C-alpha positions as a printed NumPy array, in Angstrom:
array([[  0.   ,   0.   ,   0.   ],
       [  2.895,   2.364,   0.697],
       [  3.877,   2.173,  -2.995],
       [  0.459,   3.229,  -4.253],
       [  0.35 ,   6.579,  -6.038],
       [ -1.546,   9.248,  -4.131],
       [ -3.519,  11.976,  -5.894],
       [ -4.325,  14.922,  -3.641],
       [ -7.086,  17.499,  -3.944],
       [ -6.748,  20.168,  -6.628],
       [ -7.059,  23.54 ,  -4.888],
       [ -5.879,  27.015,  -5.989],
       [ -4.177,  25.672,  -9.091],
       [ -2.142,  22.832,  -7.616],
       [ -2.377,  19.536,  -5.806],
       [ -2.445,  20.144,  -2.061],
       [ -0.534,  18.325,   0.643],
       [ -2.11 ,  14.92 ,   1.323],
       [ -4.585,  14.635,   4.167],
       [ -3.851,  12.241,   7.017],
       [ -6.928,  10.162,   6.209],
       [ -7.065,   8.594,   2.766],
       [ -9.401,   6.591,   0.544],
       [ -8.147,   3.645,  -1.511],
       [ -9.374,   3.273,  -5.092],
       [ -9.849,  -0.28 ,  -6.389],
       [ -9.854,  -1.634,  -9.91 ],
       [-13.258,  -3.384,  -9.956],
       [-12.115,  -5.854, -12.599],
       [ -9.199,  -7.152, -10.517],
       [-10.006,  -5.959,  -6.969],
       [ -6.464,  -4.546,  -6.841],
       [ -5.807,  -1.113,  -5.311],
       [ -4.652,   1.423,  -7.911],
       [ -4.284,   4.697,  -5.993],
       [ -5.28 ,   6.659,  -2.917],
       [ -7.022,  10.027,  -2.646],
       [ -7.637,  12.529,   0.13 ],
       [-10.474,  12.224,   2.596],
       [-11.105,  15.928,   3.111],
       [-12.203,  16.923,   6.629],
       [-14.829,  19.538,   7.406],
       [-12.408,  22.291,   8.378],
       [-10.589,  21.996,   5.055],
       [-13.858,  21.929,   3.114],
       [-15.015,  25.118,   4.787],
       [-11.689,  26.832,   4.107],
       [-11.899,  25.868,   0.435],
       [-15.438,  27.237,   0.152],
       [-14.42 ,  30.556,   1.736],
       [-11.364,  30.906,  -0.496],
       [-13.534,  30.034,  -3.504],
       [-15.881,  32.826,  -2.474],
       [-12.928,  35.21 ,  -2.42 ],
       [-11.944,  34.027,  -5.888],
       [-15.453,  34.695,  -7.137],
       [-15.596,  38.19 ,  -5.671],
       [-12.173,  39.013,  -7.093],
       [-13.845,  39.066, -10.504],
       [-10.92 ,  37.405, -12.266],
       [-13.353,  34.916, -13.791],
       [-16.839,  36.055, -12.737],
       [-16.312,  39.43 , -14.445],
       [-14.118,  38.225, -17.262],
       [-15.26 ,  39.122, -20.751],
       [-17.255,  36.416, -22.503],
       [-14.551,  36.195, -25.156],
       [-12.049,  35.205, -22.449],
       [-14.318,  32.442, -21.161],
       [-14.782,  31.284, -24.731],
       [-11.01 ,  31.122, -25.265],
       [-10.271,  29.195, -22.063],
       [-13.014,  26.618, -22.539],
       [-12.142,  26.199, -26.214],
       [ -8.489,  25.578, -25.36 ],
       [ -9.545,  23.093, -22.668],
       [-11.513,  21.218, -25.345],
       [ -8.435,  21.083, -27.592],
       [ -6.243,  19.832, -24.747],
       [ -8.759,  17.215, -23.678],
       [ -9.203,  15.935, -27.229],
       [ -5.437,  15.503, -27.566],
       [ -5.306,  13.456, -24.346],
       [ -8.32 ,  11.213, -24.802],
       [ -6.244,   7.984, -24.934],
       [ -4.774,   8.551, -21.455],
       [ -8.208,   9.403, -20.039],
       [ -9.678,   6.282, -21.682],
       [ -7.152,   4.043, -19.943],
       [ -7.747,   5.729, -16.609],
       [-11.556,   5.542, -16.877],
       [-11.393,   1.842, -17.816],
       [ -9.058,   1.149, -14.909],
       [-11.197,   2.841, -12.252],
       [-14.692,   1.893, -13.496],
       [-14.203,  -1.566, -15.022],
       [-16.101,  -0.479, -18.124],
       [-14.975,  -2.014, -21.456],
       [-12.325,   0.065, -23.173],
       [-14.207,  -0.04 , -26.479],
       [-17.101,   1.787, -24.798],
       [-14.827,   4.296, -23.112],
       [-13.182,   5.239, -26.416],
       [-16.581,   5.983, -27.939],
       [-17.855,   7.976, -24.962],
       [-14.756,  10.008, -24.158],
       [-14.191,  10.979, -27.785],
       [-17.307,  13.144, -27.565],
       [-16.673,  14.837, -24.216],
       [-14.761,  17.834, -25.665],
       [-17.978,  18.749, -27.474],
       [-19.458,  19.886, -24.151],
       [-16.606,  22.308, -23.59 ],
       [-16.937,  23.607, -27.138],
       [-20.709,  24.006, -26.891],
       [-20.688,  25.929, -23.62 ],
       [-17.716,  27.988, -24.757],
       [-19.768,  29.066, -27.757],
       [-22.829,  29.653, -25.62 ],
       [-20.856,  31.928, -23.311],
       [-19.76 ,  33.895, -26.371],
       [-23.124,  34.311, -28.073],
       [-25.781,  34.109, -25.345],
       [-27.614,  37.431, -25.226],
       [-29.816,  39.28 , -22.809],
       [-33.202,  40.494, -23.977],
       [-35.649,  43.352, -23.772],
       [-39.12 ,  42.442, -22.502],
       [-42.445,  44.025, -23.504],
       [-43.26 ,  46.771, -21.008],
       [-46.259,  49.097, -21.113],
       [-45.578,  52.747, -21.822],
       [-42.303,  54.633, -22.528],
       [-40.245,  52.212, -20.457],
       [-37.483,  49.779, -21.497],
       [-36.891,  46.622, -19.432],
       [-33.554,  44.889, -20.063],
       [-32.751,  41.449, -18.695],
       [-29.129,  40.642, -17.966],
       [-27.56 ,  37.512, -16.516],
       [-24.659,  37.156, -14.113],
       [-23.036,  34.141, -12.427],
       [-24.6  ,  32.908,  -9.196],
       [-21.38 ,  32.464,  -7.204],
       [-19.667,  29.401,  -5.752],
       [-21.314,  26.191,  -6.918],
       [-20.873,  22.655,  -5.605],
       [-21.043,  19.746,  -8.016],
       [-21.453,  16.208,  -6.718],
       [-20.577,  13.774,  -9.501],
       [-20.977,   9.973,  -9.74 ],
       [-18.696,   7.045, -10.497],
       [-20.48 ,   5.573, -13.517],
       [-19.491,   8.276, -16.056],
       [-16.851,  10.171, -14.059],
       [-15.357,  12.354, -16.769],
       [-18.484,  12.868, -18.874],
       [-20.802,  14.009, -16.1  ],
       [-18.181,  16.156, -14.389],
       [-17.296,  17.869, -17.664],
       [-20.96 ,  18.509, -18.49 ],
       [-21.454,  20.285, -15.188],
       [-18.117,  22.099, -15.08 ],
       [-18.463,  23.428, -18.622],
       [-21.898,  24.956, -18.022],
       [-20.931,  26.508, -14.689],
       [-17.63 ,  27.981, -15.886],
       [-19.173,  29.321, -19.078],
       [-21.578,  31.325, -16.939],
       [-18.712,  32.749, -14.857],
       [-19.013,  30.777, -11.628],
       [-16.39 ,  29.348,  -9.308],
       [-16.771,  25.566,  -9.167],
       [-16.058,  23.034,  -6.419],
       [-16.351,  19.439,  -7.646],
       [-16.648,  16.469,  -5.297],
       [-16.234,  13.351,  -7.468],
       [-17.289,   9.926,  -6.269],
       [-14.76 ,   8.272,  -3.997],
       [-15.111,   5.12 ,  -6.144],
       [-13.76 ,   6.632,  -9.379],
       [-12.312,  10.138,  -8.942],
       [ -8.984,   9.882, -10.758],
       [ -9.965,  11.174, -14.185],
       [-11.823,  14.128, -12.664],
       [ -8.797,  15.054, -10.56 ],
       [ -6.74 ,  15.168, -13.737],
       [ -8.974,  17.934, -15.118],
       [ -7.515,  20.469, -12.702],
       [ -4.131,  20.715, -14.402],
       [ -5.765,  20.609, -17.839],
       [ -7.92 ,  23.656, -17.114],
       [ -4.955,  25.473, -15.589],
       [ -2.995,  24.867, -18.781],
       [ -5.967,  26.22 , -20.744],
       [ -5.697,  29.492, -18.831],
       [ -8.361,  29.166, -16.151],
       [ -7.449,  31.368, -13.168],
       [ -6.291,  29.531, -10.044],
       [ -9.053,  28.967,  -7.515],
       [-11.806,  28.954, -10.147],
       [-12.006,  25.155, -10.32 ],
       [-11.436,  23.238,  -7.079],
       [-11.611,  19.427,  -6.911],
       [-11.923,  17.876,  -3.468],
       [-12.242,  14.222,  -2.559],
       [-13.558,  12.003,   0.193],
       [-16.57 ,   9.933,   1.088],
       [-19.947,  11.322,   0.145],
       [-21.273,  10.815,   3.662],
       [-18.44 ,  12.967,   5.001],
       [-16.788,  15.34 ,   2.534],
       [-19.845,  15.577,   0.304],
       [-22.035,  16.283,   3.311],
       [-19.687,  18.964,   4.644],
       [-19.61 ,  20.678,   1.264],
       [-23.363,  20.695,   0.698],
       [-24.061,  21.985,   4.206],
       [-21.962,  25.099,   3.687],
       [-24.195,  28.177,   3.687],
       [-21.903,  30.127,   1.329],
       [-22.816,  28.023,  -1.695],
       [-24.979,  29.597,  -4.38 ],
       [-26.043,  26.328,  -6.038],
       [-25.715,  22.553,  -5.713],
       [-25.683,  20.283,  -8.77 ],
       [-26.034,  16.596,  -7.92 ],
       [-26.026,  13.401,  -9.932],
       [-26.719,  10.511,  -7.602],
       [-29.478,   8.693,  -5.783],
       [-32.724,   9.821,  -4.237],
       [-31.383,   9.118,  -0.745],
       [-28.498,  11.531,  -1.339],
       [-30.874,  14.218,  -2.546],
       [-33.096,  13.786,   0.505],
       [-30.046,  14.095,   2.755],
       [-28.902,  17.3  ,   1.038],
       [-32.205,  19.046,   0.368],
       [-33.338,  20.002,   3.908],
       [-30.139,  21.855,   4.741],
       [-29.985,  23.439,   1.29 ],
       [-33.537,  24.641,   1.803],
       [-32.589,  26.209,   5.13 ],
       [-29.731,  28.046,   3.419],
       [-31.863,  28.982,   0.367],
       [-29.544,  27.069,  -1.968],
       [-31.156,  25.813,  -5.205],
       [-30.456,  22.242,  -6.312],
       [-30.296,  20.657,  -9.731],
       [-30.581,  16.899,  -9.26 ],
       [-30.424,  13.95 , -11.638],
       [-31.426,  11.007,  -9.501],
       [-31.866,   7.897, -11.589],
       [-34.392,   6.094, -13.689],
       [-36.133,   2.926, -14.776],
       [-36.277,   3.485, -18.506],
       [-38.882,   1.552, -20.51 ],
       [-37.9  ,   0.336, -23.966],
       [-41.139,  -0.1  , -25.9  ],
       [-41.264,  -2.512, -28.844],
       [-44.18 ,  -2.599, -31.268],
       [-45.113,  -4.968, -34.128],
       [-43.493,  -4.153, -37.445],
       [-40.019,  -3.686, -36.024],
       [-37.6  ,  -6.289, -37.343],
       [-36.893,  -8.745, -34.515],
       [-33.158,  -8.642, -35.21 ],
       [-33.143,  -4.844, -34.974],
       [-35.286,  -4.905, -31.833],
       [-32.929,  -7.291, -30.058],
       [-29.876,  -5.238, -31.013],
       [-31.658,  -2.183, -29.634],
       [-32.425,  -3.996, -26.378],
       [-28.805,  -5.077, -25.96 ],
       [-27.539,  -1.547, -26.525],
       [-30.165,   0.036, -24.278],
       [-29.804,  -2.467, -21.456],
       [-26.183,  -3.523, -21.241],
       [-24.019,  -0.508, -22.084],
       [-21.785,   0.118, -19.039],
       [-23.078,  -3.177, -17.607],
       [-26.426,  -1.496, -17.037],
       [-24.865,   1.15 , -14.783],
       [-26.411,   4.242, -16.312],
       [-29.386,   6.303, -15.215],
       [-31.16 ,   5.705, -18.521],
       [-30.382,   2.   , -18.823],
       [-33.164,   0.337, -20.799],
       [-33.978,  -1.86 , -17.849],
       [-37.64 ,  -2.567, -18.734],
       [-38.342,  -4.159, -22.09 ],
       [-42.045,  -3.689, -22.81 ],
       [-42.785,  -6.012, -25.708],
       [-46.026,  -6.217, -27.66 ],
       [-47.645,  -9.638, -27.497],
       [-47.515, -10.075, -31.285],
       [-43.694, -10.176, -31.309],
       [-42.965, -11.249, -27.728],
       [-42.105, -14.921, -28.26 ],
       [-39.788, -14.377, -31.234],
       [-38.181, -11.383, -29.532],
       [-37.458, -13.215, -26.271],
       [-36.094, -16.281, -28.028],
       [-33.522, -14.266, -29.97 ],
       [-32.817, -11.94 , -27.028],
       [-31.824, -14.814, -24.756],
       [-29.599, -16.254, -27.456],
       [-27.793, -12.944, -27.96 ],
       [-27.467, -12.034, -24.283],
       [-26.021, -15.454, -23.477],
       [-23.402, -14.899, -26.18 ],
       [-22.199, -11.547, -24.81 ],
       [-18.523, -11.66 , -23.883],
       [-17.856, -10.931, -20.201],
       [-14.201, -10.275, -19.569],
       [-11.197,  -8.061, -18.973],
       [-12.285,  -4.458, -19.614],
       [ -8.938,  -3.637, -21.237],
       [ -9.536,  -6.291, -23.907],
       [-11.112,  -4.868, -27.081],
       [-13.185,  -8.037, -27.454],
       [-14.928,  -7.589, -24.096],
       [-18.563,  -6.503, -24.288],
       [-19.554,  -6.699, -20.61 ],
       [-17.136,  -5.381, -18.023],
       [-17.233,  -5.244, -14.254],
       [-19.739,  -3.607, -11.969],
       [-18.248,  -1.016,  -9.666],
       [-17.799,  -2.978,  -6.417],
       [-18.849,  -5.932,  -4.289],
       [-21.922,  -4.096,  -3.069],
       [-23.093,  -3.777,  -6.683],
       [-22.756,  -7.526,  -7.168],
       [-24.759,  -8.127,  -4.016],
       [-27.423,  -5.665,  -5.151],
       [-27.804,  -7.457,  -8.477],
       [-28.095, -10.811,  -6.699],
       [-30.704,  -9.391,  -4.353],
       [-32.816,  -8.136,  -7.249],
       [-32.636, -11.51 ,  -8.987],
       [-33.673, -13.328,  -5.808],
       [-36.57 , -10.938,  -5.228],
       [-37.697, -11.247,  -8.866],
       [-37.944, -15.021,  -8.528],
       [-39.878, -14.649,  -5.279],
       [-42.281, -12.352,  -7.137],
       [-42.923, -15.09 ,  -9.696],
       [-40.398, -14.04 , -12.318],
       [-38.582, -16.458, -14.614],
       [-34.832, -16.159, -15.144],
       [-34.31 , -16.453, -18.897],
       [-30.508, -16.139, -18.782],
       [-27.738, -15.093, -16.405],
       [-28.786, -14.371, -12.866],
       [-25.566, -14.863, -10.927],
       [-22.142, -13.37 , -10.196],
       [-19.101, -14.402, -12.163],
       [-15.403, -13.538, -12.312],
       [-12.456, -13.224, -14.657],
       [ -9.543, -15.434, -13.676],
       [-11.171, -15.827, -10.263],
       [-11.229, -12.106,  -9.496],
       [-13.255,  -8.98 , -10.026],
       [-16.784,  -7.742,  -9.469],
       [-18.72 ,  -9.201, -12.386],
       [-22.334, -10.186, -12.882],
       [-23.657, -12.163, -15.832],
       [-25.954, -10.182, -18.137],
       [-29.407, -11.19 , -16.975],
       [-32.911, -11.163, -18.421],
       [-35.918, -12.008, -16.257],
       [-39.533, -12.259, -17.412],
       [-41.654, -10.524, -14.787],
       [-45.072,  -9.075, -14.124],
       [-45.506,  -5.327, -14.57 ],
       [-45.871,  -4.679, -10.84 ],
       [-42.92 ,  -6.776,  -9.648],
       [-40.099,  -5.258,  -7.646],
       [-37.674,  -5.62 , -10.553],
       [-40.082,  -3.884, -12.931],
       [-40.424,  -0.819, -10.721],
       [-37.027,  -0.233,  -9.068],
       [-33.58 ,   0.685, -10.305],
       [-30.964,  -2.08 , -10.202],
       [-27.988,  -0.18 , -11.631],
       [-26.499,  -3.359, -13.01 ],
       [-26.875,  -5.805, -15.922],
       [-30.251,  -7.16 , -14.787],
       [-33.196,  -6.258, -17.002],
       [-36.887,  -7.107, -16.923],
       [-38.925,  -8.176, -19.933],
       [-42.678,  -7.639, -19.734],
       [-45.322,  -8.926, -22.148],
       [-47.933,  -6.278, -23.081],
       [-51.101,  -6.915, -25.039],
       [-51.515,  -3.58 , -26.846],
       [-50.3  ,  -0.03 , -27.263],
       [-52.273,   1.408, -24.369],
       [-50.933,  -1.236, -22.013],
       [-47.364,  -0.454, -23.031],
       [-47.965,   3.238, -22.318],
       [-49.609,   2.462, -18.974],
       [-46.784,   0.167, -17.855],
       [-44.158,   2.637, -19.064],
       [-45.667,   5.294, -16.786],
       [-46.296,   3.211, -13.68 ],
       [-42.968,   3.691, -11.895],
       [-41.899,   6.606,  -9.72 ],
       [-39.043,   7.352, -12.141],
       [-39.362,   9.384, -15.339],
       [-35.937,  10.122, -16.781],
       [-35.663,   8.342, -20.148],
       [-37.653,   6.047, -22.425],
       [-37.455,   4.768, -25.975],
       [-40.1  ,   3.802, -28.518],
       [-39.334,   1.376, -31.337],
       [-41.791,   1.259, -34.202],
       [-41.936,   1.686, -37.973],
       [-45.272,   3.497, -37.678],
       [-44.436,   7.215, -37.698],
       [-47.833,   8.214, -36.337],
       [-47.657,   5.641, -33.556],
       [-44.142,   6.751, -32.629],
       [-45.252,  10.313, -31.937],
       [-48.527,   9.275, -30.348],
       [-46.775,   7.019, -27.847],
       [-43.862,   9.395, -27.18 ],
       [-46.324,  12.178, -26.387],
       [-48.009,  10.058, -23.712],
       [-44.901,   8.666, -22.019],
       [-43.889,  10.535, -18.863],
       [-40.15 ,  11.106, -19.191],
       [-37.779,  13.996, -19.6  ],
       [-36.114,  12.264, -22.56 ],
       [-37.977,  10.084, -25.08 ],
       [-36.062,   8.543, -27.955],
       [-37.806,   7.252, -31.063],
       [-35.915,   4.341, -32.631],
       [-32.839,   5.131, -30.541],
       [-31.479,   4.992, -26.999],
       [-28.599,   6.612, -25.07 ],
       [-28.408,   9.4  , -27.675],
       [-26.967,  12.535, -26.115],
       [-25.765,  15.958, -27.217],
       [-24.527,  19.032, -25.327],
       [-27.375,  21.076, -26.804],
       [-30.117,  18.641, -25.71 ],
       [-31.554,  19.217, -22.198],
       [-31.094,  16.168, -19.97 ],
       [-33.207,  15.578, -16.868],
       [-36.352,  13.845, -15.706],
       [-39.63 ,  14.157, -13.893],
       [-41.024,  12.577, -10.696],
       [-38.269,  11.006,  -8.562],
       [-35.779,  11.198, -11.425],
       [-34.892,  14.705, -10.376],
       [-35.274,  18.436, -10.877],
       [-33.659,  20.761, -13.382],
       [-31.596,  20.001, -16.467],
       [-28.077,  19.307, -17.606],
       [-27.051,  20.301, -21.159],
       [-28.38 ,  23.052, -23.341],
       [-29.301,  26.64 , -22.702],
       [-31.359,  25.443, -19.737],
       [-28.222,  24.271, -17.909],
       [-26.298,  27.444, -18.709],
       [-29.116,  29.692, -17.513],
       [-29.531,  27.66 , -14.308],
       [-26.02 ,  28.824, -13.377],
       [-27.016,  32.472, -13.718],
       [-29.185,  34.974, -11.905],
       [-31.389,  37.376, -13.849],
       [-31.611,  41.119, -13.27 ],
       [-34.335,  43.376, -14.652],
       [-33.185,  46.937, -15.284],
       [-36.253,  49.126, -15.846],
       [-35.463,  52.352, -17.71 ],
       [-38.069,  55.102, -17.639],
       [-37.669,  57.535, -20.531],
       [-41.096,  59.189, -20.532],
       [-43.272,  58.482, -17.487],
       [-43.391,  61.507, -15.198],
       [-43.135,  60.943, -11.438],
       [-46.518,  60.463,  -9.725],
       [-47.054,  62.164,  -6.401],
       [-49.732,  61.566,  -3.801],
       [-51.768,  64.597,  -4.854],
       [-51.97 ,  63.508,  -8.517],
       [-54.913,  61.574,  -9.831],
       [-54.885,  58.042,  -8.495],
       [-55.858,  56.724, -11.898],
       [-52.554,  57.901, -13.363],
       [-50.495,  56.024, -10.82 ],
       [-48.717,  52.758, -11.525],
       [-48.471,  50.173,  -8.827],
       [-45.787,  47.512,  -8.49 ]])
């Protein structure tokens, strides 16, 4: 353990001295330790927040011209794109996700920096309609010091999405990455410094969520909290944030239905189900974890699905041939097993998979699993966050829509049909923040991302995300209304 590399917090433009308490990062595919990080205590967290507040008030970034923000974020995109291979290796190492997937995902991440750089450059205020000889201008300014709590499943992607939007708007950012996979996020600090970001504008602090994350989110000097995580984390953060009048953007998970209708080629439908359900070993918030299949194609679909899922290659994530990598830790394996056991108790039928596995006797792996269940079963209604998906037989279109909407989650959904009219009719009725037609997992920096119900509040991506990191000021300019005094006619007065 003494030989393990240690990566300290990134604060004020450099890595700080290591804390006395540390967190060990494991490679989930081998169970071997790969590095240690800081476990940041409350006193240090509070000091970092206060110094970040000073950095914000200094104006070196918050009052920088939009062209300067554009230049810095654009250069960061160039630097990141040139270093994608090293980030791919690091992400694969710390998450256990197949390297072929990481290459595809990380290749697109610079687009978020480019998009928000451009948005910072071109986003304009506006003039609102106002009765009489009065002009009302709306201008936006950064909110202040923002805390971003990011997850382990897409460490670099989700952190970059949040950081790019917040920095483009002129804020000072404190990121607390997951203690399970923080290494790629920590590497962003030096990259942004090289791009020209002023020291103290991006701080990256590490530790357990229940400690460091809690200390950060309880600080009353924050202007905003942006969380990607679970509902329990949101409920732990929200009361204190409410007391301190701190707004929260929260992306909290999902139970995405994948809806298949007659007319879709069975081969295409099965490929869609594999992509929707087993990317990242099912560890995404929009995993297609409920396959809602019309009765007319159900039998043929399930027969081919089982054949293809059974043939998926589980293995070493660094091997280009691997299709299913590791889940993040032992607890994830146990969670998958628990869901399978409960599904069987509820009357479900395991069609394939259903148990843990390993590679060369090591690692946190779970066989890709498909279970036929009833619409109201535990598996059909709750998020697994692993390669365990439910398949549900539905008799008609209205039943598919009803089942799609019967969970407490409403983040993503997809509709697969060759009937253009049906596609729009069904998509319109599905309760979800993102509905794909004949696609799944499609994402773009310009496309708002966020759900309804228990899937969260607010949006990542797009103008919506940028504007959520700003505060709006109305400046009302009177160029023709004479002052009204108490002895003038009441009818001429204007009341606010």
